[in-house]
Structure formats: structure tokens, C-alpha cells
Amino acid sequence: KNEVEQSPQNLTAQEGEFITINCSYSVGISALHWLQQHPGGGIVSLFMLSSGKKKHGRLIATINIQEKHSSLHITASHPRDSAVYICAVRSSREYGNKLVFGAGTILRVKS
Amino acid sequence: DTAVSQTPKYLVTQMGNDKSIKCEQNLGHDTMYWYKQDSKKFLKIMFSYNNKELIINETVPNRFSPKSPDKAHLNLHINSLELGDSAVYFCASSLGGARVGTQYFGPGTRLLVL
């Protein structure tokens, strides 16, 4: 069992739909990261958060520390949002200072 | 200007060869990382350096040796390449220590061992 679980593994949406990707983890963490990997392979960091909620454009990330759960929301989805979205956690106590990654969620937005 | 750059982007080589991948960052970060992404797209940390000092050294074969000549560079040398080394290798950088922050990734080096 992976220490960081993402769901769903695959997601197909119609353009304009509201999308939610979930991430659950099993240890106390100091920070959680959401990353986006483009079809071309490049990786971009979207958010780093340790509490509450962050918003950037059409992307919103939330985290519930007590429930050990985070969600990434995409509003008004667009085909250019098609990518792999990866959740990663940092726990200095459990993992030293390294990031531990989820397996990723493959998102495809159809026009 | 590219923030984190890697060379080469593609590397095709024979089993048994020795190869190096170079990484440079111009963000003024003090911490750099090497990650391996396998065929299932799963990312895993290999090494991390903070101010040229090795701080994370995961269970990777001794054939992999990182070298950090200065804070802006982290190179990865691989000896006696094996088929299983085929993967995409990503370099990344961040601020470290108590200020561990967002990681910035290089474009990746696609290694294929034949």
C-alpha cells in the first residue's frame, strides 16, 4: 500500500466541468504539494500547503490536517488542463525531509 | 531563462556503459534533488544535497553517484548501466533547511539502456 493514495487514478471530463482529485496520506506531515506533469513530461509545482486552502486561477487546493486529506479542484475545466496531477507529502519525522509521491491522477478533458 | 536545466534531454546507450547527467539551477536555491520516474510514472527521490552536502541518500545501487561541485549544480553519474536503469530522471531545486519550499523541476532526462 502506497503511503500517499490518490483517487481517482484516471478521470475523463467534459470541458467546463468542475473536477476534484483527492489525496490521502497516513502520517503527520509538514507540507503537502500538488504537482502537474504535462503530456510532454515537464513537472510544475502547483501548490504547497500545510493548512487551509490556496487558490491560483481556476485551481483550488484544500487540506484537512486532522483527516489527513487534501483535494485539488479545477473549475471550468479546459482541454489544456489535461495532465497527470501528483500529490506529494513531506514529513520530517517519518520521511526525513524528502517528498513521498502518490501515483498520480491522469486527467483528460475533452472539448 | 531556464530555472532548472538538465543535459542531455535524451540518452540512449548500451548496457555496461557509464554515463553522466548534468543539472544546473539559477534560482539561488541551496537544495537540489535527483528523482527517478519509472515506466509507471511513479516518482521517487534518489538523492538530495543541501549546500553541497548530501542530506538524502535513498536505497539506490552504488553504481549511482551524485556530485555537487557547488550549490547551483548537481550531477548524476551512473556506472555499468543496466536495462532497469531506463527511466526519466528529474533534477529539482528548492530552498532547504527550515525554509523547505516549493520544488522547481528540470525538464527531465529520458534514459534508455539497450
Coordinates of N, CA and C in Angstrom, one line a residue:
Chain A
K1 N 0.9 -1.2 0.0 CA 0.0 0.0 0.0 C 0.9 1.2 0.0
N2 N 0.6 2.2 -0.9 CA 1.4 3.4 -1.0 C 1.0 4.3 0.2
E3 N 2.1 5.0 0.6 CA 1.9 5.9 1.8 C 1.0 7.1 1.4
V4 N 1.0 7.4 0.1 CA 0.1 8.5 -0.4 C -0.8 8.0 -1.4
E5 N -2.1 8.0 -1.2 CA -3.1 7.4 -2.1 C -3.8 8.6 -2.8
Q6 N -3.9 8.4 -4.1 CA -4.7 9.4 -4.9 C -5.9 8.7 -5.5
S7 N -7.0 9.5 -5.6 CA -8.1 9.0 -6.4 C -8.8 10.1 -7.1
P8 N -9.4 9.8 -8.3 CA -9.3 8.6 -9.0 C -7.9 8.4 -9.7
Q9 N -7.7 7.2 -10.2 CA -6.4 7.0 -10.9 C -6.5 7.7 -12.3
N10 N -7.7 7.6 -12.9 CA -8.0 8.1 -14.2 C -9.3 8.9 -14.2
L11 N -9.3 10.0 -14.9 CA -10.5 10.9 -14.9 C -10.7 11.5 -16.2
T12 N -11.9 11.3 -16.8 CA -12.2 12.0 -18.1 C -13.3 12.9 -17.8
A13 N -13.2 14.1 -18.3 CA -14.2 15.1 -18.0 C -14.5 15.9 -19.3
Q14 N -15.7 16.5 -19.4 CA -16.1 17.4 -20.5 C -15.6 18.8 -20.2
E15 N -15.2 19.5 -21.2 CA -14.8 20.9 -21.0 C -15.9 21.6 -20.2
G16 N -15.4 22.4 -19.2 CA -16.4 23.2 -18.4 C -16.7 22.5 -17.1
E17 N -16.5 21.3 -17.0 CA -16.9 20.6 -15.7 C -16.0 21.0 -14.6
F18 N -16.5 20.8 -13.4 CA -15.8 21.0 -12.1 C -15.1 19.7 -11.8
I19 N -13.8 19.7 -11.5 CA -13.1 18.5 -11.3 C -12.5 18.5 -9.9
T20 N -12.5 17.3 -9.2 CA -11.9 17.1 -7.9 C -11.0 15.9 -8.0
I21 N -9.8 16.1 -7.5 CA -8.8 15.0 -7.3 C -8.5 14.9 -5.8
N22 N -8.5 13.7 -5.3 CA -8.3 13.5 -3.9 C -6.9 12.9 -3.5
C23 N -6.5 13.2 -2.4 CA -5.2 12.7 -1.9 C -5.3 12.4 -0.4
S24 N -5.0 11.2 0.0 CA -5.0 10.8 1.4 C -3.6 10.3 1.8
Y25 N -3.2 10.6 3.0 CA -1.9 10.1 3.5 C -2.0 9.6 4.9
S26 N -1.0 8.9 5.4 CA -1.2 8.2 6.6 C -0.3 8.7 7.8
V27 N 0.5 9.7 7.6 CA 1.4 10.2 8.6 C 1.2 11.7 8.8
G28 N 1.7 12.1 10.0 CA 1.7 13.6 10.2 C 2.7 14.2 9.2
I29 N 2.3 15.3 8.6 CA 3.1 16.0 7.6 C 3.4 17.4 8.0
S30 N 4.5 17.9 7.3 CA 4.8 19.3 7.5 C 4.3 20.1 6.3
A31 N 4.1 19.4 5.1 CA 3.6 20.1 4.0 C 3.1 19.1 2.9
L32 N 2.2 19.6 2.1 CA 1.7 18.8 1.0 C 1.8 19.6 -0.3
H33 N 2.2 18.9 -1.3 CA 2.4 19.5 -2.6 C 1.5 18.9 -3.6
W34 N 1.0 19.8 -4.5 CA 0.3 19.3 -5.7 C 1.2 19.7 -6.9
L35 N 1.4 18.7 -7.8 CA 2.3 18.9 -9.0 C 1.5 18.6 -10.2
Q36 N 1.8 19.2 -11.3 CA 1.2 18.9 -12.6 C 2.3 18.4 -13.6
Q37 N 2.1 17.2 -14.2 CA 3.0 16.8 -15.2 C 2.3 16.8 -16.5
H38 N 2.9 17.6 -17.4 CA 2.3 17.8 -18.8 C 2.5 16.6 -19.6
P39 N 1.7 16.4 -20.7 CA 1.9 15.3 -21.6 C 3.3 15.2 -22.1
G40 N 4.0 16.4 -22.3 CA 5.3 16.4 -22.8 C 6.3 15.9 -21.7
G41 N 5.9 15.8 -20.5 CA 6.8 15.3 -19.4 C 7.2 16.2 -18.4
G42 N 7.1 17.6 -18.6 CA 7.6 18.5 -17.7 C 6.7 18.5 -16.4
I43 N 7.4 18.8 -15.3 CA 6.7 18.8 -14.0 C 6.7 20.3 -13.4
V44 N 5.5 20.7 -13.0 CA 5.3 22.1 -12.5 C 4.7 21.9 -11.1
S45 N 5.2 22.7 -10.2 CA 4.6 22.7 -8.8 C 3.4 23.7 -8.8
L46 N 2.3 23.2 -8.4 CA 1.1 24.0 -8.4 C 0.9 24.7 -7.1
F47 N 0.9 23.9 -6.0 CA 0.7 24.4 -4.7 C 1.6 23.7 -3.7
M48 N 1.9 24.4 -2.6 CA 2.4 23.8 -1.4 C 1.6 24.3 -0.3
L49 N 1.0 23.4 0.5 CA 0.2 23.9 1.6 C 0.3 23.0 2.8
S50 N 0.1 23.7 4.0 CA 0.2 22.9 5.2 C -1.1 23.1 6.0
S51 N -2.0 24.0 5.6 CA -3.3 24.1 6.3 C -4.2 24.9 5.3
G52 N -5.5 24.8 5.5 CA -6.5 25.6 4.9 C -6.6 25.4 3.4
K53 N -6.5 26.5 2.7 CA -6.9 26.5 1.3 C -6.0 27.5 0.5
K54 N -5.7 27.1 -0.7 CA -5.0 28.1 -1.6 C -5.7 28.1 -3.0
K55 N -5.6 29.2 -3.6 CA -6.3 29.4 -4.9 C -5.3 30.1 -5.9
H56 N -5.3 29.5 -7.1 CA -4.5 30.1 -8.2 C -5.2 30.0 -9.5
G57 N -5.8 31.1 -9.9 CA -6.6 31.0 -11.2 C -7.8 30.1 -11.0
R58 N -7.9 29.1 -11.8 CA -9.0 28.1 -11.7 C -8.7 26.9 -10.8
L59 N -7.6 26.9 -10.2 CA -7.2 25.8 -9.4 C -7.3 26.2 -7.9
I60 N -7.9 25.2 -7.1 CA -8.0 25.4 -5.7 C -7.5 24.2 -5.0
A61 N -6.7 24.3 -4.0 CA -6.2 23.2 -3.2 C -6.6 23.4 -1.8
T62 N -7.2 22.3 -1.2 CA -7.5 22.4 0.2 C -6.9 21.2 1.0
I63 N -6.7 21.4 2.3 CA -6.1 20.3 3.1 C -6.8 20.3 4.4
N64 N -7.1 19.1 4.9 CA -7.6 18.9 6.2 C -6.6 18.0 7.0
I65 N -5.9 18.7 7.9 CA -4.8 18.0 8.6 C -5.3 16.9 9.5
Q66 N -6.4 17.1 10.1 CA -6.9 16.1 11.1 C -7.3 14.9 10.3
E67 N -8.0 15.0 9.1 CA -8.4 13.9 8.4 C -7.3 13.4 7.5
K68 N -6.2 14.0 7.4 CA -5.1 13.6 6.5 C -5.5 13.5 5.1
H69 N -6.1 14.5 4.6 CA -6.7 14.5 3.3 C -6.6 15.9 2.6
S70 N -6.3 15.8 1.3 CA -6.3 17.1 0.5 C -7.0 16.9 -0.8
S71 N -7.6 17.9 -1.3 CA -8.3 17.9 -2.6 C -7.7 19.0 -3.5
L72 N -7.7 18.7 -4.8 CA -7.3 19.6 -5.8 C -8.6 19.8 -6.7
H73 N -9.1 21.0 -6.8 CA -10.2 21.3 -7.6 C -9.8 22.1 -8.8
I74 N -10.5 21.8 -9.9 CA -10.3 22.6 -11.1 C -11.7 23.1 -11.6
T75 N -11.9 24.4 -11.6 CA -13.2 24.9 -12.0 C -13.1 25.2 -13.5
A76 N -14.2 25.1 -14.2 CA -14.4 25.4 -15.6 C -13.2 24.7 -16.4
S77 N -13.2 23.4 -16.3 CA -12.0 22.7 -16.9 C -11.9 22.9 -18.4
H78 N -10.7 22.8 -18.9 CA -10.4 23.1 -20.3 C -9.4 22.0 -20.8
P79 N -9.5 21.7 -22.1 CA -8.6 20.6 -22.6 C -7.1 20.8 -22.2
R80 N -6.7 22.1 -22.1 CA -5.3 22.3 -21.7 C -5.0 21.9 -20.3
D81 N -6.0 21.6 -19.5 CA -5.8 21.1 -18.1 C -5.4 19.6 -18.1
S82 N -5.5 18.9 -19.3 CA -5.2 17.5 -19.4 C -3.7 17.3 -19.0
A83 N -3.5 16.5 -18.0 CA -2.2 16.3 -17.5 C -2.3 15.2 -16.4
V84 N -1.2 14.8 -15.8 CA -1.1 14.0 -14.6 C -1.0 14.9 -13.4
Y85 N -1.8 14.7 -12.4 CA -1.7 15.5 -11.2 C -1.2 14.7 -10.1
I86 N -0.2 15.1 -9.5 CA 0.5 14.3 -8.5 C 0.5 15.0 -7.1
C87 N 0.2 14.2 -6.1 CA 0.2 14.7 -4.7 C 1.5 14.2 -4.1
A88 N 2.1 15.0 -3.3 CA 3.3 14.6 -2.6 C 3.3 15.2 -1.2
V89 N 3.8 14.4 -0.2 CA 3.8 14.9 1.2 C 5.2 14.9 1.7
R90 N 5.5 15.9 2.6 CA 6.8 15.9 3.3 C 6.5 15.8 4.8
S91 N 7.2 14.8 5.4 CA 7.1 14.6 6.8 C 8.6 14.5 7.3
S92 N 9.0 15.5 8.1 CA 10.4 15.5 8.6 C 10.6 14.3 9.6
R93 N 9.5 14.0 10.3 CA 9.7 12.9 11.3 C 9.7 11.5 10.6
E94 N 8.7 11.3 9.7 CA 8.6 10.0 9.1 C 9.5 9.8 7.9
Y95 N 9.8 10.8 7.1 CA 10.5 10.6 5.8 C 11.8 11.4 5.7
G96 N 12.3 11.9 6.8 CA 13.4 12.8 6.8 C 12.9 14.1 6.2
N97 N 13.5 14.6 5.2 CA 12.9 15.9 4.6 C 12.5 15.7 3.2
K98 N 12.3 14.4 2.8 CA 12.1 14.1 1.4 C 10.6 14.2 1.1
L99 N 10.2 14.3 -0.2 CA 8.9 14.2 -0.7 C 8.5 12.7 -1.0
V100 N 7.4 12.3 -0.6 CA 6.8 11.0 -0.9 C 5.6 11.2 -1.8
F101 N 5.6 10.6 -3.0 CA 4.7 10.9 -4.0 C 3.5 9.9 -4.1
G102 N 2.4 10.4 -4.5 CA 1.3 9.5 -4.9 C 1.6 9.0 -6.3
A103 N 0.7 8.1 -6.8 CA 0.9 7.5 -8.1 C 0.4 8.4 -9.2
G104 N -0.3 9.5 -8.9 CA -0.8 10.4 -9.9 C -2.2 10.1 -10.3
T105 N -2.9 11.1 -10.8 CA -4.2 11.0 -11.4 C -4.1 11.5 -12.8
I106 N -4.5 10.7 -13.8 CA -4.4 11.1 -15.2 C -5.7 11.7 -15.5
L107 N -5.7 13.0 -15.9 CA -6.9 13.8 -16.2 C -6.9 14.1 -17.7
R108 N -8.1 13.8 -18.3 CA -8.3 14.1 -19.7 C -9.5 14.9 -19.8
V109 N -9.4 16.1 -20.3 CA -10.6 17.0 -20.5 C -10.9 17.1 -22.0
K110 N -12.1 16.6 -22.3 CA -12.5 16.6 -23.7 C -13.3 17.9 -24.1
S111 N -13.1 18.3 -25.3 CA -13.8 19.5 -25.8 C -15.1 19.1 -26.4
Chain B
D1 N 14.9 32.8 -19.3 CA 16.0 31.9 -18.8 C 15.4 30.7 -18.1
T2 N 16.0 29.6 -18.4 CA 15.5 28.3 -17.8 C 16.0 28.3 -16.3
A3 N 15.0 28.0 -15.4 CA 15.4 28.0 -14.0 C 16.2 26.8 -13.6
V4 N 15.7 25.6 -14.0 CA 16.4 24.3 -13.7 C 16.6 23.6 -15.1
S5 N 17.9 23.5 -15.4 CA 18.2 22.8 -16.7 C 18.9 21.5 -16.5
Q6 N 18.7 20.6 -17.4 CA 19.3 19.3 -17.4 C 19.9 19.0 -18.8
T7 N 21.0 18.3 -18.8 CA 21.6 17.8 -20.1 C 22.1 16.4 -19.9
P8 N 21.9 15.5 -20.8 CA 21.1 15.8 -22.0 C 19.6 15.5 -21.8
K9 N 18.8 15.9 -22.7 CA 17.4 15.6 -22.6 C 17.1 14.1 -22.9
Y10 N 17.8 13.6 -23.8 CA 17.6 12.2 -24.2 C 19.0 11.5 -24.2
L11 N 19.0 10.2 -23.7 CA 20.3 9.5 -23.6 C 20.0 8.0 -23.9
V12 N 20.5 7.6 -25.0 CA 20.3 6.2 -25.4 C 21.7 5.5 -25.4
T13 N 21.9 4.4 -24.7 CA 23.2 3.9 -24.5 C 23.1 2.4 -24.3
Q14 N 24.2 1.7 -24.4 CA 24.3 0.3 -24.3 C 24.5 -0.1 -22.8
M15 N 24.0 -1.3 -22.5 CA 24.3 -1.9 -21.1 C 25.8 -1.9 -20.9
G16 N 26.1 -1.6 -19.6 CA 27.5 -1.7 -19.2 C 28.3 -0.4 -19.4
N17 N 27.7 0.6 -20.1 CA 28.4 1.9 -20.3 C 28.2 2.7 -19.0
D18 N 29.1 3.8 -18.9 CA 29.0 4.8 -17.9 C 28.5 6.1 -18.5
K19 N 27.6 6.7 -17.8 CA 27.1 8.0 -18.4 C 26.8 9.0 -17.2
S20 N 26.8 10.3 -17.6 CA 26.5 11.3 -16.6 C 25.4 12.2 -17.1
I21 N 24.6 12.7 -16.1 CA 23.5 13.7 -16.4 C 23.9 14.9 -15.6
K22 N 23.8 16.1 -16.2 CA 24.1 17.3 -15.5 C 22.9 18.1 -15.2
C23 N 22.9 18.8 -14.1 CA 21.8 19.7 -13.7 C 22.3 21.0 -13.2
E24 N 21.7 22.1 -13.6 CA 22.1 23.4 -13.1 C 20.8 24.2 -12.8
Q25 N 20.9 25.0 -11.7 CA 19.7 25.9 -11.4 C 20.3 27.3 -11.1
N26 N 19.5 28.2 -11.6 CA 19.9 29.7 -11.5 C 18.9 30.4 -10.6
L27 N 18.3 29.7 -9.6 CA 17.3 30.3 -8.7 C 17.8 30.7 -7.4
G28 N 19.1 30.4 -7.2 CA 19.7 30.8 -5.9 C 19.3 29.8 -4.8
H29 N 18.8 28.7 -5.1 CA 18.4 27.7 -4.1 C 19.6 27.0 -3.5
D30 N 19.4 26.5 -2.3 CA 20.5 25.8 -1.7 C 20.4 24.3 -1.6
T31 N 19.2 23.8 -2.1 CA 19.0 22.4 -2.0 C 18.6 21.9 -3.4
M32 N 19.2 20.7 -3.8 CA 18.9 20.1 -5.1 C 18.7 18.6 -4.9
Y33 N 17.9 18.1 -5.9 CA 17.4 16.7 -5.8 C 17.6 16.0 -7.1
W34 N 17.7 14.7 -7.0 CA 17.5 13.8 -8.2 C 16.4 12.8 -7.9
Y35 N 15.4 12.8 -8.9 CA 14.3 11.9 -8.8 C 14.4 10.9 -10.0
K36 N 13.8 9.7 -9.8 CA 13.6 8.8 -10.9 C 12.2 8.5 -11.1
Q37 N 11.7 8.6 -12.3 CA 10.3 8.3 -12.7 C 10.3 7.0 -13.5
D38 N 9.7 6.0 -13.0 CA 9.8 4.7 -13.7 C 8.7 4.6 -14.8
S39 N 8.6 3.5 -15.4 CA 7.7 3.3 -16.5 C 6.2 3.5 -16.1
K40 N 5.9 3.3 -14.8 CA 4.6 3.5 -14.4 C 4.3 4.9 -13.9
K41 N 5.3 5.8 -14.2 CA 5.2 7.2 -13.9 C 5.3 7.6 -12.5
F42 N 5.8 6.6 -11.7 CA 5.9 6.8 -10.2 C 7.3 7.5 -9.9
L43 N 7.1 8.7 -9.2 CA 8.3 9.5 -8.9 C 8.9 9.0 -7.6
K44 N 10.2 8.9 -7.5 CA 10.9 8.5 -6.2 C 12.2 9.3 -6.1
I45 N 12.4 9.8 -4.8 CA 13.6 10.5 -4.6 C 14.8 9.6 -4.6
M46 N 15.9 10.1 -5.1 CA 17.2 9.3 -5.1 C 18.2 9.9 -4.2
F47 N 18.4 11.2 -4.4 CA 19.4 11.9 -3.6 C 19.0 13.4 -3.4
S48 N 19.5 14.0 -2.3 CA 19.3 15.4 -2.2 C 20.6 16.0 -1.5
Y49 N 21.0 17.2 -2.0 CA 22.1 17.9 -1.5 C 21.6 19.3 -1.0
N50 N 22.2 19.6 0.2 CA 22.0 21.0 0.7 C 23.3 21.6 0.9
N51 N 23.5 22.8 0.2 CA 24.8 23.4 0.3 C 26.0 22.5 0.0
K52 N 25.9 21.7 -1.0 CA 26.9 20.7 -1.5 C 27.0 19.5 -0.5
E53 N 26.2 19.4 0.5 CA 26.3 18.3 1.4 C 25.2 17.3 1.2
L54 N 25.5 16.0 1.1 CA 24.5 15.0 0.8 C 23.6 14.9 2.1
I55 N 22.3 15.1 1.9 CA 21.3 15.0 3.1 C 20.3 13.9 2.9
I56 N 20.0 13.5 1.7 CA 19.1 12.3 1.5 C 19.8 11.4 0.5
N57 N 19.9 10.1 0.9 CA 20.5 9.1 0.1 C 19.7 7.9 0.2
E58 N 18.7 7.7 -0.7 CA 17.8 6.6 -0.7 C 18.6 5.3 -1.1
T59 N 17.8 4.2 -1.0 CA 18.4 3.0 -1.3 C 18.5 2.8 -2.8
V60 N 19.6 3.3 -3.3 CA 19.9 3.1 -4.8 C 21.2 2.4 -4.9
P61 N 21.4 1.7 -6.0 CA 22.7 1.0 -6.2 C 23.9 1.9 -6.1
N62 N 25.0 1.3 -5.7 CA 26.2 2.1 -5.6 C 26.7 2.6 -7.0
R63 N 26.1 2.1 -8.0 CA 26.5 2.5 -9.4 C 26.1 3.9 -9.6
F64 N 25.2 4.4 -8.8 CA 24.7 5.8 -9.0 C 25.5 6.7 -8.0
S65 N 26.2 7.7 -8.5 CA 26.9 8.6 -7.6 C 26.6 10.0 -8.0
P66 N 26.0 10.8 -7.1 CA 25.8 12.2 -7.3 C 27.1 13.0 -6.9
K67 N 27.2 14.2 -7.6 CA 28.3 15.1 -7.3 C 27.8 16.5 -7.4
S68 N 28.1 17.3 -6.3 CA 27.6 18.6 -6.3 C 28.9 19.5 -6.2
P69 N 29.4 20.1 -7.3 CA 30.6 20.9 -7.3 C 30.3 22.2 -6.6
D70 N 29.1 22.7 -6.7 CA 28.7 24.0 -6.0 C 27.2 23.9 -5.8
K71 N 26.6 24.9 -5.2 CA 25.2 24.9 -4.8 C 24.3 24.9 -6.1
A72 N 24.8 25.4 -7.2 CA 24.0 25.6 -8.4 C 24.0 24.3 -9.3
H73 N 24.8 23.4 -8.9 CA 25.0 22.2 -9.8 C 24.9 20.9 -9.0
L74 N 24.2 19.9 -9.6 CA 24.1 18.6 -9.1 C 24.1 17.6 -10.2
N75 N 25.2 16.9 -10.3 CA 25.3 15.9 -11.5 C 25.1 14.5 -11.0
L76 N 24.7 13.6 -11.9 CA 24.5 12.2 -11.5 C 25.3 11.4 -12.5
H77 N 26.2 10.6 -11.9 CA 27.0 9.7 -12.7 C 26.5 8.2 -12.5
I78 N 26.3 7.5 -13.6 CA 25.8 6.1 -13.4 C 26.9 5.2 -14.1
N79 N 27.4 4.3 -13.3 CA 28.3 3.3 -13.8 C 27.6 2.0 -14.2
S80 N 28.2 1.3 -15.2 CA 27.7 0.0 -15.6 C 26.2 -0.1 -15.7
L81 N 25.7 0.7 -16.6 CA 24.3 0.8 -16.8 C 23.6 -0.5 -17.1
E82 N 22.4 -0.7 -16.5 CA 21.6 -1.9 -16.6 C 20.3 -1.5 -17.3
L83 N 19.6 -2.5 -17.8 CA 18.3 -2.3 -18.5 C 17.3 -1.6 -17.6
G84 N 17.4 -2.0 -16.3 CA 16.4 -1.5 -15.3 C 16.6 0.0 -15.0
D85 N 17.8 0.5 -15.5 CA 18.0 1.9 -15.2 C 17.2 2.8 -16.2
S86 N 16.7 2.2 -17.2 CA 15.9 3.0 -18.1 C 14.7 3.7 -17.4
A87 N 14.6 5.0 -17.5 CA 13.6 5.8 -16.8 C 13.8 7.2 -17.2
V88 N 13.0 8.1 -16.6 CA 13.2 9.5 -16.8 C 13.7 10.0 -15.4
Y89 N 14.8 10.7 -15.5 CA 15.5 11.3 -14.3 C 15.2 12.8 -14.3
F90 N 14.7 13.2 -13.1 CA 14.4 14.7 -13.0 C 15.3 15.2 -11.9
C91 N 15.8 16.4 -12.2 CA 16.5 17.2 -11.2 C 15.5 18.2 -10.7
A92 N 15.7 18.7 -9.4 CA 14.8 19.7 -8.9 C 15.6 20.5 -7.9
S93 N 15.1 21.7 -7.6 CA 15.8 22.5 -6.6 C 14.7 23.2 -5.7
S94 N 15.2 23.6 -4.5 CA 14.3 24.4 -3.6 C 15.1 25.1 -2.6
L95 N 14.5 25.9 -1.8 CA 15.1 26.4 -0.6 C 15.0 25.3 0.4
G96 N 16.0 25.1 1.2 CA 16.0 24.0 2.1 C 16.1 24.4 3.6
G97 N 16.5 23.5 4.4 CA 16.6 23.7 5.8 C 15.2 24.0 6.4
A98 N 15.1 25.0 7.3 CA 13.9 25.3 7.9 C 12.9 25.9 7.0
R99 N 13.4 26.4 5.8 CA 12.6 27.1 4.9 C 12.2 26.2 3.7
V100 N 12.2 24.9 3.9 CA 11.9 24.0 2.7 C 10.7 24.4 2.0
G101 N 10.9 24.7 0.7 CA 9.8 25.3 0.0 C 9.5 24.5 -1.3
T102 N 8.8 25.3 -2.2 CA 8.4 24.7 -3.4 C 9.6 24.2 -4.2
Q103 N 9.4 23.0 -4.8 CA 10.5 22.5 -5.7 C 10.2 22.8 -7.1
Y104 N 11.3 23.2 -7.8 CA 11.3 23.5 -9.2 C 12.0 22.4 -9.9
F105 N 11.3 21.9 -10.9 CA 11.8 20.7 -11.6 C 12.5 21.1 -13.0
G106 N 13.5 20.3 -13.3 CA 14.1 20.4 -14.6 C 13.2 19.6 -15.6
P107 N 13.5 19.7 -16.9 CA 12.7 19.1 -17.9 C 12.8 17.6 -18.0
G108 N 13.7 17.0 -17.3 CA 13.9 15.5 -17.3 C 14.9 15.1 -18.3
T109 N 15.5 13.9 -18.0 CA 16.4 13.3 -18.9 C 15.9 11.9 -19.2
R110 N 15.6 11.6 -20.4 CA 15.0 10.3 -20.7 C 16.1 9.3 -21.1
L111 N 16.4 8.4 -20.2 CA 17.5 7.4 -20.4 C 16.9 6.1 -20.9
L112 N 17.5 5.6 -21.9 CA 17.1 4.3 -22.5 C 18.4 3.4 -22.6
V113 N 18.4 2.3 -21.9 CA 19.5 1.4 -21.9 C 19.2 0.2 -22.7
L114 N 19.9 0.0 -23.7 CA 19.7 -1.1 -24.7 C 20.5 -2.4 -24.4

